[in-house]
Amino acid sequence: MTLKNFMAIGEAMIEMAVIGPDTYRRGFAGDTFNTLWYLAKVMPDNWKVSYFTGLGSDAASSEMRAFGEDANIDMTPAREVEGKTVGLYMIHLDDGERSFSYWRSDSAARQMAADPKALREAFAQADVLFFSGITFAVVLPEHRETFLAELAHARREGKTVVYDPNQRLRLWPSTADMIEANTRAAQVSDIVLPSFDEEHAYYGDETPEATIARYQAEGVKTVIVKNGAGAVLAQTVGEDAITVTPKIVTNVVDSTAAGDSFNAGFCAAFFNGKPLDEAIQAGAKLAGKVVQSHGALVEISE
Ligand code: AMP
């Protein structure tokens, strides 16, 4: 049986999370990688999930590759970039408040789009291509046009392109740069999964309806607006809008990866033929479990 291929494109990093005085626990995480990690658990057996990224040839990169493979993520599309290594971030805890420090500005993943031929060959293997605003910020500025052109090419070849804006101002020179990049990324995408707090903050959207209208004006077919504990609003061009209210989770302990796991639950259902409202419910159900535990990658039981 030929497996369908859900390919995420992005950067995973080493995560150093403080667990005691001068003691950190090493993990691996990153928005698109988190989505794949959950997808590998919830996608039906006729799919494989794979990761397109840049890795080095050192021990840390090998450990990341092995971590992905152990989680049933096909890491073979990952490009090996000579002389580079994976990015890293540290989570600090100060009176219960988390803050982050990053070492990623020269990571191997930044080179993931250096070779247009490699992009074309990798994307040709996929049925669905999933990326985020963080992915697009990580791709070096001089490679971004090629990167978008290859996604657009893949879309013309019949692949479905899914995009989560995940807008992080610290990764861009200015808000204007981030907004322009986000719009360009949306223009090559079929499905966009924004979070309303960002769309309100950076575009002044007063309602999720306004967010949907803005992305559909850029040619996006289906927009699903996540909104924390609030209702998810979604619409496919030519169809009625749908509202899905997530089940209230009273014991939210850590909202890390809420959006990433939502994307996984949604995509697993949607790409296996479930209607939009059921797929959103599946996304919200998975995210609702994830926010009840600490960390990005949470073991989930049915
Ligand atoms: P966000 O990216 O914060 O909008 O969250 C993504 C998704 O995670 C939401 O659409 C909800 O399905 C789920 N989620 C986030 N926060 C909560 C919460 N406090 N209670 C229940 N679900 C949540």
mmCIF file of C-alpha atoms and ligand atoms in Angstrom:
data_model
loop_
_atom_site.group_PDB
_atom_site.id
_atom_site.type_symbol
_atom_site.label_atom_id
_atom_site.label_comp_id
_atom_site.label_asym_id
_atom_site.label_seq_id
_atom_site.Cartn_x
_atom_site.Cartn_y
_atom_site.Cartn_z
ATOM 1 C CA MET A 1 0.000 0.000 0.000
ATOM 2 C CA THR A 2 1.380 3.411 -0.926
ATOM 3 C CA LEU A 3 1.135 5.695 2.055
ATOM 4 C CA LYS A 4 -0.068 9.257 1.742
ATOM 5 C CA ASN A 5 2.516 11.724 2.981
ATOM 6 C CA PHE A 6 1.882 14.665 5.290
ATOM 7 C CA MET A 7 5.085 16.698 5.192
ATOM 8 C CA ALA A 8 5.792 19.501 7.647
ATOM 9 C CA ILE A 9 8.475 22.055 6.867
ATOM 10 C CA GLY A 10 10.210 23.953 9.643
ATOM 11 C CA GLU A 11 12.662 23.998 12.505
ATOM 12 C CA ALA A 12 12.857 21.813 15.581
ATOM 13 C CA MET A 13 15.189 22.926 18.353
ATOM 14 C CA ILE A 14 16.814 21.436 21.382
ATOM 15 C CA GLU A 15 14.751 22.454 24.401
ATOM 16 C CA MET A 16 16.479 22.927 27.739
ATOM 17 C CA ALA A 17 13.804 23.131 30.460
ATOM 18 C CA VAL A 18 14.874 23.949 34.010
ATOM 19 C CA ILE A 19 13.972 21.184 36.471
ATOM 20 C CA GLY A 20 16.054 22.209 39.482
ATOM 21 C CA PRO A 21 18.960 24.384 40.579
ATOM 22 C CA ASP A 22 21.482 24.396 37.683
ATOM 23 C CA THR A 23 19.694 21.389 36.172
ATOM 24 C CA TYR A 24 17.974 21.259 32.813
ATOM 25 C CA ARG A 25 16.174 18.490 30.963
ATOM 26 C CA ARG A 26 16.935 18.140 27.254
ATOM 27 C CA GLY A 27 14.009 17.789 24.886
ATOM 28 C CA PHE A 28 13.216 18.635 21.261
ATOM 29 C CA ALA A 29 10.420 20.952 20.126
ATOM 30 C CA GLY A 30 9.365 23.554 17.591
ATOM 31 C CA ASP A 31 5.929 24.509 16.282
ATOM 32 C CA THR A 32 5.789 22.442 13.064
ATOM 33 C CA PHE A 33 7.661 19.578 14.706
ATOM 34 C CA ASN A 34 5.156 19.561 17.598
ATOM 35 C CA THR A 35 2.295 19.303 15.112
ATOM 36 C CA LEU A 36 3.992 16.321 13.427
ATOM 37 C CA TRP A 37 4.709 14.667 16.761
ATOM 38 C CA TYR A 38 0.978 14.706 17.583
ATOM 39 C CA LEU A 39 0.008 13.808 14.028
ATOM 40 C CA ALA A 40 2.218 10.731 14.129
ATOM 41 C CA LYS A 41 0.002 9.535 16.986
ATOM 42 C CA VAL A 42 -3.407 10.419 15.583
ATOM 43 C CA MET A 43 -3.061 10.049 11.809
ATOM 44 C CA PRO A 44 -4.614 6.832 10.456
ATOM 45 C CA ASP A 45 -2.263 4.072 9.237
ATOM 46 C CA ASN A 46 -2.599 4.908 5.537
ATOM 47 C CA TRP A 47 -0.528 8.068 6.129
ATOM 48 C CA LYS A 48 3.056 8.722 7.025
ATOM 49 C CA VAL A 49 4.248 12.018 8.459
ATOM 50 C CA SER A 50 7.603 13.426 7.420
ATOM 51 C CA TYR A 51 9.791 16.429 8.251
ATOM 52 C CA PHE A 52 11.609 18.725 5.887
ATOM 53 C CA THR A 53 14.182 20.788 7.768
ATOM 54 C CA GLY A 54 17.913 21.428 7.979
ATOM 55 C CA LEU A 55 20.083 19.419 10.352
ATOM 56 C CA GLY A 56 23.841 19.346 10.900
ATOM 57 C CA SER A 57 26.060 16.286 10.836
ATOM 58 C CA ASP A 58 26.984 16.438 14.542
ATOM 59 C CA ALA A 59 25.809 14.410 17.535
ATOM 60 C CA ALA A 60 23.053 16.866 18.514
ATOM 61 C CA SER A 61 21.597 16.677 15.008
ATOM 62 C CA SER A 62 21.755 12.865 15.065
ATOM 63 C CA GLU A 63 19.932 12.835 18.398
ATOM 64 C CA MET A 64 17.200 15.042 16.955
ATOM 65 C CA ARG A 65 16.872 12.791 13.925
ATOM 66 C CA ALA A 66 16.630 9.739 16.184
ATOM 67 C CA PHE A 67 14.077 11.449 18.424
ATOM 68 C CA GLY A 68 11.877 12.145 15.397
ATOM 69 C CA GLU A 69 12.251 8.614 14.004
ATOM 70 C CA ASP A 70 11.417 7.139 17.437
ATOM 71 C CA ALA A 71 8.191 9.162 17.361
ATOM 72 C CA ASN A 72 7.321 7.651 13.938
ATOM 73 C CA ILE A 73 8.251 10.814 12.036
ATOM 74 C CA ASP A 74 10.066 10.121 8.780
ATOM 75 C CA MET A 75 13.138 12.365 9.062
ATOM 76 C CA THR A 76 14.701 11.327 5.735
ATOM 77 C CA PRO A 77 13.630 14.535 3.893
ATOM 78 C CA ALA A 78 15.732 16.571 6.396
ATOM 79 C CA ARG A 79 18.704 18.142 4.588
ATOM 80 C CA GLU A 80 22.157 17.771 6.071
ATOM 81 C CA VAL A 81 23.932 21.125 6.198
ATOM 82 C CA GLU A 82 27.713 20.884 6.510
ATOM 83 C CA GLY A 83 29.250 22.861 9.376
ATOM 84 C CA LYS A 84 25.965 23.820 11.095
ATOM 85 C CA THR A 85 23.984 22.413 13.964
ATOM 86 C CA VAL A 86 20.465 22.573 15.380
ATOM 87 C CA GLY A 87 19.083 25.604 17.239
ATOM 88 C CA LEU A 88 18.498 25.596 20.989
ATOM 89 C CA TYR A 89 16.283 27.365 23.483
ATOM 90 C CA MET A 90 16.159 27.488 27.240
ATOM 91 C CA ILE A 91 13.051 27.845 29.373
ATOM 92 C CA HIS A 92 13.615 29.860 32.553
ATOM 93 C CA LEU A 93 11.196 29.873 35.458
ATOM 94 C CA ASP A 94 10.911 32.933 37.670
ATOM 95 C CA ASP A 95 8.108 32.813 40.274
ATOM 96 C CA GLY A 96 6.102 30.541 37.976
ATOM 97 C CA GLU A 97 6.558 32.875 34.976
ATOM 98 C CA ARG A 98 8.288 31.308 31.991
ATOM 99 C CA SER A 99 10.726 33.167 29.785
ATOM 100 C CA PHE A 100 12.767 31.923 26.827
ATOM 101 C CA SER A 101 16.303 32.431 25.507
ATOM 102 C CA TYR A 102 17.110 31.347 21.955
ATOM 103 C CA TRP A 103 20.244 30.298 20.067
ATOM 104 C CA ARG A 104 18.957 29.758 16.567
ATOM 105 C CA SER A 105 20.193 32.616 14.385
ATOM 106 C CA ASP A 106 22.737 30.418 12.546
ATOM 107 C CA SER A 107 21.015 27.042 12.804
ATOM 108 C CA ALA A 108 21.114 24.401 10.064
ATOM 109 C CA ALA A 109 17.359 24.856 9.577
ATOM 110 C CA ARG A 110 17.959 28.391 8.289
ATOM 111 C CA GLN A 111 19.563 26.769 5.222
ATOM 112 C CA MET A 112 16.648 24.440 4.510
ATOM 113 C CA ALA A 113 15.688 26.286 1.310
ATOM 114 C CA ALA A 114 19.229 26.802 -0.040
ATOM 115 C CA ASP A 115 18.816 24.251 -2.842
ATOM 116 C CA PRO A 116 15.734 24.732 -5.078
ATOM 117 C CA LYS A 117 16.158 21.265 -6.606
ATOM 118 C CA ALA A 118 16.090 19.654 -3.162
ATOM 119 C CA LEU A 119 12.923 21.592 -2.328
ATOM 120 C CA ARG A 120 11.229 20.488 -5.514
ATOM 121 C CA GLU A 121 12.185 16.837 -5.015
ATOM 122 C CA ALA A 122 11.101 16.815 -1.375
ATOM 123 C CA PHE A 123 7.796 18.594 -1.930
ATOM 124 C CA ALA A 124 6.996 16.240 -4.833
ATOM 125 C CA GLN A 125 6.940 13.370 -2.301
ATOM 126 C CA ALA A 126 4.145 14.982 -0.270
ATOM 127 C CA ASP A 127 0.375 15.020 -0.521
ATOM 128 C CA VAL A 128 0.001 17.751 2.088
ATOM 129 C CA LEU A 129 2.633 20.412 2.840
ATOM 130 C CA PHE A 130 2.385 22.167 6.188
ATOM 131 C CA PHE A 131 4.433 25.207 7.237
ATOM 132 C CA SER A 132 4.174 28.217 9.527
ATOM 133 C CA GLY A 133 5.143 31.850 9.904
ATOM 134 C CA ILE A 134 8.013 30.645 12.087
ATOM 135 C CA THR A 135 9.192 28.385 9.238
ATOM 136 C CA PHE A 136 9.097 31.325 6.832
ATOM 137 C CA ALA A 137 11.001 33.578 9.258
ATOM 138 C CA VAL A 138 13.668 30.901 9.758
ATOM 139 C CA VAL A 139 14.266 30.485 5.997
ATOM 140 C CA LEU A 140 17.067 32.930 5.127
ATOM 141 C CA PRO A 141 15.791 36.136 3.451
ATOM 142 C CA GLU A 142 17.686 35.348 0.228
ATOM 143 C CA HIS A 143 15.940 31.957 -0.064
ATOM 144 C CA ARG A 144 12.375 33.093 0.676
ATOM 145 C CA GLU A 145 11.298 33.784 -2.903
ATOM 146 C CA THR A 146 12.442 30.321 -4.008
ATOM 147 C CA PHE A 147 10.755 28.755 -1.027
ATOM 148 C CA LEU A 148 7.392 30.354 -1.860
ATOM 149 C CA ALA A 149 7.794 29.609 -5.564
ATOM 150 C CA GLU A 150 8.320 25.911 -4.797
ATOM 151 C CA LEU A 151 5.257 25.813 -2.540
ATOM 152 C CA ALA A 152 3.240 27.511 -5.281
ATOM 153 C CA HIS A 153 4.568 24.964 -7.770
ATOM 154 C CA ALA A 154 3.627 22.085 -5.472
ATOM 155 C CA ARG A 155 0.145 23.546 -5.107
ATOM 156 C CA ARG A 156 -0.268 23.722 -8.869
ATOM 157 C CA GLU A 157 0.768 20.061 -8.987
ATOM 158 C CA GLY A 158 -2.201 19.249 -6.757
ATOM 159 C CA LYS A 159 -0.644 19.223 -3.282
ATOM 160 C CA THR A 160 -2.607 20.878 -0.491
ATOM 161 C CA VAL A 161 -0.650 23.637 1.274
ATOM 162 C CA VAL A 162 -1.550 24.311 4.906
ATOM 163 C CA TYR A 163 -0.202 27.350 6.768
ATOM 164 C CA ASP A 164 -0.301 28.447 10.408
ATOM 165 C CA PRO A 165 0.697 32.141 10.588
ATOM 166 C CA ASN A 166 2.297 31.731 14.061
ATOM 167 C CA GLN A 167 3.552 35.312 13.927
ATOM 168 C CA ARG A 168 6.569 35.998 16.131
ATOM 169 C CA LEU A 169 7.713 39.591 16.035
ATOM 170 C CA ARG A 170 11.127 38.770 17.527
ATOM 171 C CA LEU A 171 11.977 36.839 14.334
ATOM 172 C CA TRP A 172 11.403 39.842 12.023
ATOM 173 C CA PRO A 173 13.092 43.242 11.632
ATOM 174 C CA SER A 174 9.737 45.045 11.975
ATOM 175 C CA THR A 175 5.974 44.494 12.191
ATOM 176 C CA ALA A 176 5.656 45.688 8.583
ATOM 177 C CA ASP A 177 8.130 43.014 7.412
ATOM 178 C CA MET A 178 6.259 40.330 9.329
ATOM 179 C CA ILE A 179 2.889 41.382 7.931
ATOM 180 C CA GLU A 180 4.168 41.440 4.373
ATOM 181 C CA ALA A 181 5.764 37.993 4.756
ATOM 182 C CA ASN A 182 2.616 36.572 6.315
ATOM 183 C CA THR A 183 0.492 37.812 3.441
ATOM 184 C CA ARG A 184 2.881 36.323 0.883
ATOM 185 C CA ALA A 185 2.844 32.989 2.707
ATOM 186 C CA ALA A 186 -0.947 32.956 2.812
ATOM 187 C CA GLN A 187 -1.086 33.608 -0.934
ATOM 188 C CA VAL A 188 0.469 30.185 -1.655
ATOM 189 C CA SER A 189 -1.786 28.352 0.820
ATOM 190 C CA ASP A 190 -5.092 26.483 0.545
ATOM 191 C CA ILE A 191 -5.821 26.314 4.257
ATOM 192 C CA VAL A 192 -4.765 28.876 6.887
ATOM 193 C CA LEU A 193 -5.038 28.318 10.658
ATOM 194 C CA PRO A 194 -4.492 31.681 12.390
ATOM 195 C CA SER A 195 -4.921 32.505 16.086
ATOM 196 C CA PHE A 196 -7.238 35.452 16.627
ATOM 197 C CA ASP A 197 -5.107 37.172 19.302
ATOM 198 C CA GLU A 198 -2.304 37.671 16.758
ATOM 199 C CA GLU A 199 -4.629 38.791 13.986
ATOM 200 C CA HIS A 200 -6.193 41.322 16.347
ATOM 201 C CA ALA A 201 -2.815 42.553 17.572
ATOM 202 C CA TYR A 202 -1.096 42.942 14.191
ATOM 203 C CA TYR A 203 -3.949 43.668 11.760
ATOM 204 C CA GLY A 204 -6.483 45.268 14.087
ATOM 205 C CA ASP A 205 -9.129 42.657 13.194
ATOM 206 C CA GLU A 206 -12.119 43.312 15.434
ATOM 207 C CA THR A 207 -13.738 39.943 14.761
ATOM 208 C CA PRO A 208 -12.729 36.464 13.486
ATOM 209 C CA GLU A 209 -15.029 37.185 10.512
ATOM 210 C CA ALA A 210 -12.676 40.022 9.540
ATOM 211 C CA THR A 211 -9.705 37.631 9.753
ATOM 212 C CA ILE A 212 -11.424 35.136 7.471
ATOM 213 C CA ALA A 213 -12.302 37.846 4.942
ATOM 214 C CA ARG A 214 -8.723 39.144 4.868
ATOM 215 C CA TYR A 215 -7.174 35.711 4.165
ATOM 216 C CA GLN A 216 -9.819 34.736 1.642
ATOM 217 C CA ALA A 217 -9.120 37.983 -0.234
ATOM 218 C CA GLU A 218 -5.554 36.608 -0.650
ATOM 219 C CA GLY A 219 -6.870 33.445 -2.319
ATOM 220 C CA VAL A 220 -7.048 31.093 0.689
ATOM 221 C CA LYS A 221 -9.840 28.553 0.353
ATOM 222 C CA THR A 222 -10.453 27.578 3.967
ATOM 223 C CA VAL A 223 -9.641 29.686 7.049
ATOM 224 C CA ILE A 224 -9.930 28.312 10.595
ATOM 225 C CA VAL A 225 -9.563 30.996 13.269
ATOM 226 C CA LYS A 226 -8.415 29.604 16.619
ATOM 227 C CA ASN A 227 -9.289 31.706 19.624
ATOM 228 C CA GLY A 228 -7.889 30.252 22.864
ATOM 229 C CA ALA A 229 -10.790 29.067 25.042
ATOM 230 C CA GLY A 230 -13.222 30.950 22.799
ATOM 231 C CA ALA A 231 -15.175 29.700 19.797
ATOM 232 C CA VAL A 232 -13.348 28.645 16.632
ATOM 233 C CA LEU A 233 -14.764 30.288 13.497
ATOM 234 C CA ALA A 234 -14.102 28.711 10.107
ATOM 235 C CA GLN A 235 -15.225 29.123 6.549
ATOM 236 C CA THR A 236 -14.579 27.586 3.163
ATOM 237 C CA VAL A 237 -15.128 29.850 0.173
ATOM 238 C CA GLY A 238 -18.679 29.477 -1.119
ATOM 239 C CA GLU A 239 -19.949 27.789 2.071
ATOM 240 C CA ASP A 240 -21.524 29.033 5.292
ATOM 241 C CA ALA A 241 -19.269 29.956 8.220
ATOM 242 C CA ILE A 242 -19.067 27.420 11.070
ATOM 243 C CA THR A 243 -18.679 28.122 14.787
ATOM 244 C CA VAL A 244 -17.316 25.440 17.098
ATOM 245 C CA THR A 245 -17.039 26.111 20.826
ATOM 246 C CA PRO A 246 -14.306 24.059 22.544
ATOM 247 C CA LYS A 247 -15.261 22.155 25.699
ATOM 248 C CA ILE A 248 -14.275 24.266 28.684
ATOM 249 C CA VAL A 249 -11.022 23.080 30.226
ATOM 250 C CA THR A 250 -10.987 24.220 33.839
ATOM 251 C CA ASN A 251 -7.497 23.068 34.766
ATOM 252 C CA VAL A 252 -5.330 24.710 32.108
ATOM 253 C CA VAL A 253 -1.749 24.344 33.369
ATOM 254 C CA ASP A 254 0.321 25.207 30.258
ATOM 255 C CA SER A 255 -0.969 26.424 26.910
ATOM 256 C CA THR A 256 2.317 25.626 25.124
ATOM 257 C CA ALA A 257 1.582 23.823 21.846
ATOM 258 C CA ALA A 258 -2.185 24.362 22.113
ATOM 259 C CA GLY A 259 -2.244 25.698 18.566
ATOM 260 C CA ASP A 260 0.241 23.077 17.314
ATOM 261 C CA SER A 261 -1.774 20.173 18.693
ATOM 262 C CA PHE A 262 -5.020 21.724 17.445
ATOM 263 C CA ASN A 263 -3.491 21.718 13.959
ATOM 264 C CA ALA A 264 -2.627 18.021 14.317
ATOM 265 C CA GLY A 265 -6.062 16.956 15.506
ATOM 266 C CA PHE A 266 -7.683 19.068 12.811
ATOM 267 C CA CYS A 267 -5.492 17.827 9.955
ATOM 268 C CA ALA A 268 -5.784 14.163 10.945
ATOM 269 C CA ALA A 269 -9.565 14.388 10.747
ATOM 270 C CA PHE A 270 -9.846 16.777 7.803
ATOM 271 C CA PHE A 271 -7.484 14.898 5.502
ATOM 272 C CA ASN A 272 -9.341 11.711 6.243
ATOM 273 C CA GLY A 273 -12.601 13.047 4.939
ATOM 274 C CA LYS A 274 -14.269 14.445 8.045
ATOM 275 C CA PRO A 275 -16.376 17.572 7.530
ATOM 276 C CA LEU A 276 -14.928 20.892 8.659
ATOM 277 C CA ASP A 277 -16.905 21.109 11.931
ATOM 278 C CA GLU A 278 -15.929 17.587 13.025
ATOM 279 C CA ALA A 279 -12.301 18.252 12.133
ATOM 280 C CA ILE A 280 -12.332 21.422 14.251
ATOM 281 C CA GLN A 281 -13.875 19.484 17.126
ATOM 282 C CA ALA A 282 -11.072 16.925 16.820
ATOM 283 C CA GLY A 283 -8.465 19.707 16.899
ATOM 284 C CA ALA A 284 -10.062 21.358 19.918
ATOM 285 C CA LYS A 285 -10.342 18.019 21.735
ATOM 286 C CA LEU A 286 -6.657 17.258 21.302
ATOM 287 C CA ALA A 287 -5.581 20.811 22.240
ATOM 288 C CA GLY A 288 -7.876 20.674 25.268
ATOM 289 C CA LYS A 289 -5.934 17.636 26.544
ATOM 290 C CA VAL A 290 -2.532 19.158 25.807
ATOM 291 C CA VAL A 291 -3.192 22.350 27.829
ATOM 292 C CA GLN A 292 -3.788 20.207 30.925
ATOM 293 C CA SER A 293 -0.128 19.149 31.150
ATOM 294 C CA HIS A 294 3.233 20.885 31.207
ATOM 295 C CA GLY A 295 5.428 21.073 28.102
ATOM 296 C CA ALA A 296 4.988 21.054 24.337
ATOM 297 C CA LEU A 297 4.933 17.272 23.805
ATOM 298 C CA VAL A 298 2.397 15.642 26.090
ATOM 299 C CA GLU A 299 1.583 11.939 26.119
ATOM 300 C CA ILE A 300 -2.120 11.742 25.434
ATOM 301 C CA SER A 301 -4.510 8.921 26.173
ATOM 302 C CA GLU A 302 -7.868 8.439 24.498
HETATM 303 P P1 AMP B 1 -4.801 29.361 20.567
HETATM 304 O O1 AMP B 1 -3.691 29.158 19.572
HETATM 305 O O2 AMP B 1 -4.380 29.893 21.904
HETATM 306 O O3 AMP B 1 -5.951 30.135 19.996
HETATM 307 O O4 AMP B 1 -5.331 27.897 20.929
HETATM 308 C C1 AMP B 1 -5.486 26.910 19.951
HETATM 309 C C2 AMP B 1 -6.614 25.993 20.344
HETATM 310 O O5 AMP B 1 -6.300 25.336 21.559
HETATM 311 C C3 AMP B 1 -7.951 26.666 20.592
HETATM 312 O O6 AMP B 1 -8.678 26.862 19.403
HETATM 313 C C4 AMP B 1 -8.642 25.684 21.526
HETATM 314 O O7 AMP B 1 -9.190 24.606 20.797
HETATM 315 C C5 AMP B 1 -7.471 25.137 22.333
HETATM 316 N N1 AMP B 1 -7.330 25.885 23.596
HETATM 317 C C6 AMP B 1 -6.437 26.863 23.865
HETATM 318 N N2 AMP B 1 -6.602 27.335 25.100
HETATM 319 C C7 AMP B 1 -7.644 26.638 25.634
HETATM 320 C C8 AMP B 1 -8.333 26.644 26.885
HETATM 321 N N3 AMP B 1 -7.994 27.476 27.871
HETATM 322 N N4 AMP B 1 -9.364 25.779 27.042
HETATM 323 C C9 AMP B 1 -9.730 24.936 26.059
HETATM 324 N N5 AMP B 1 -9.128 24.878 24.870
HETATM 325 C C10 AMP B 1 -8.103 25.709 24.658
#
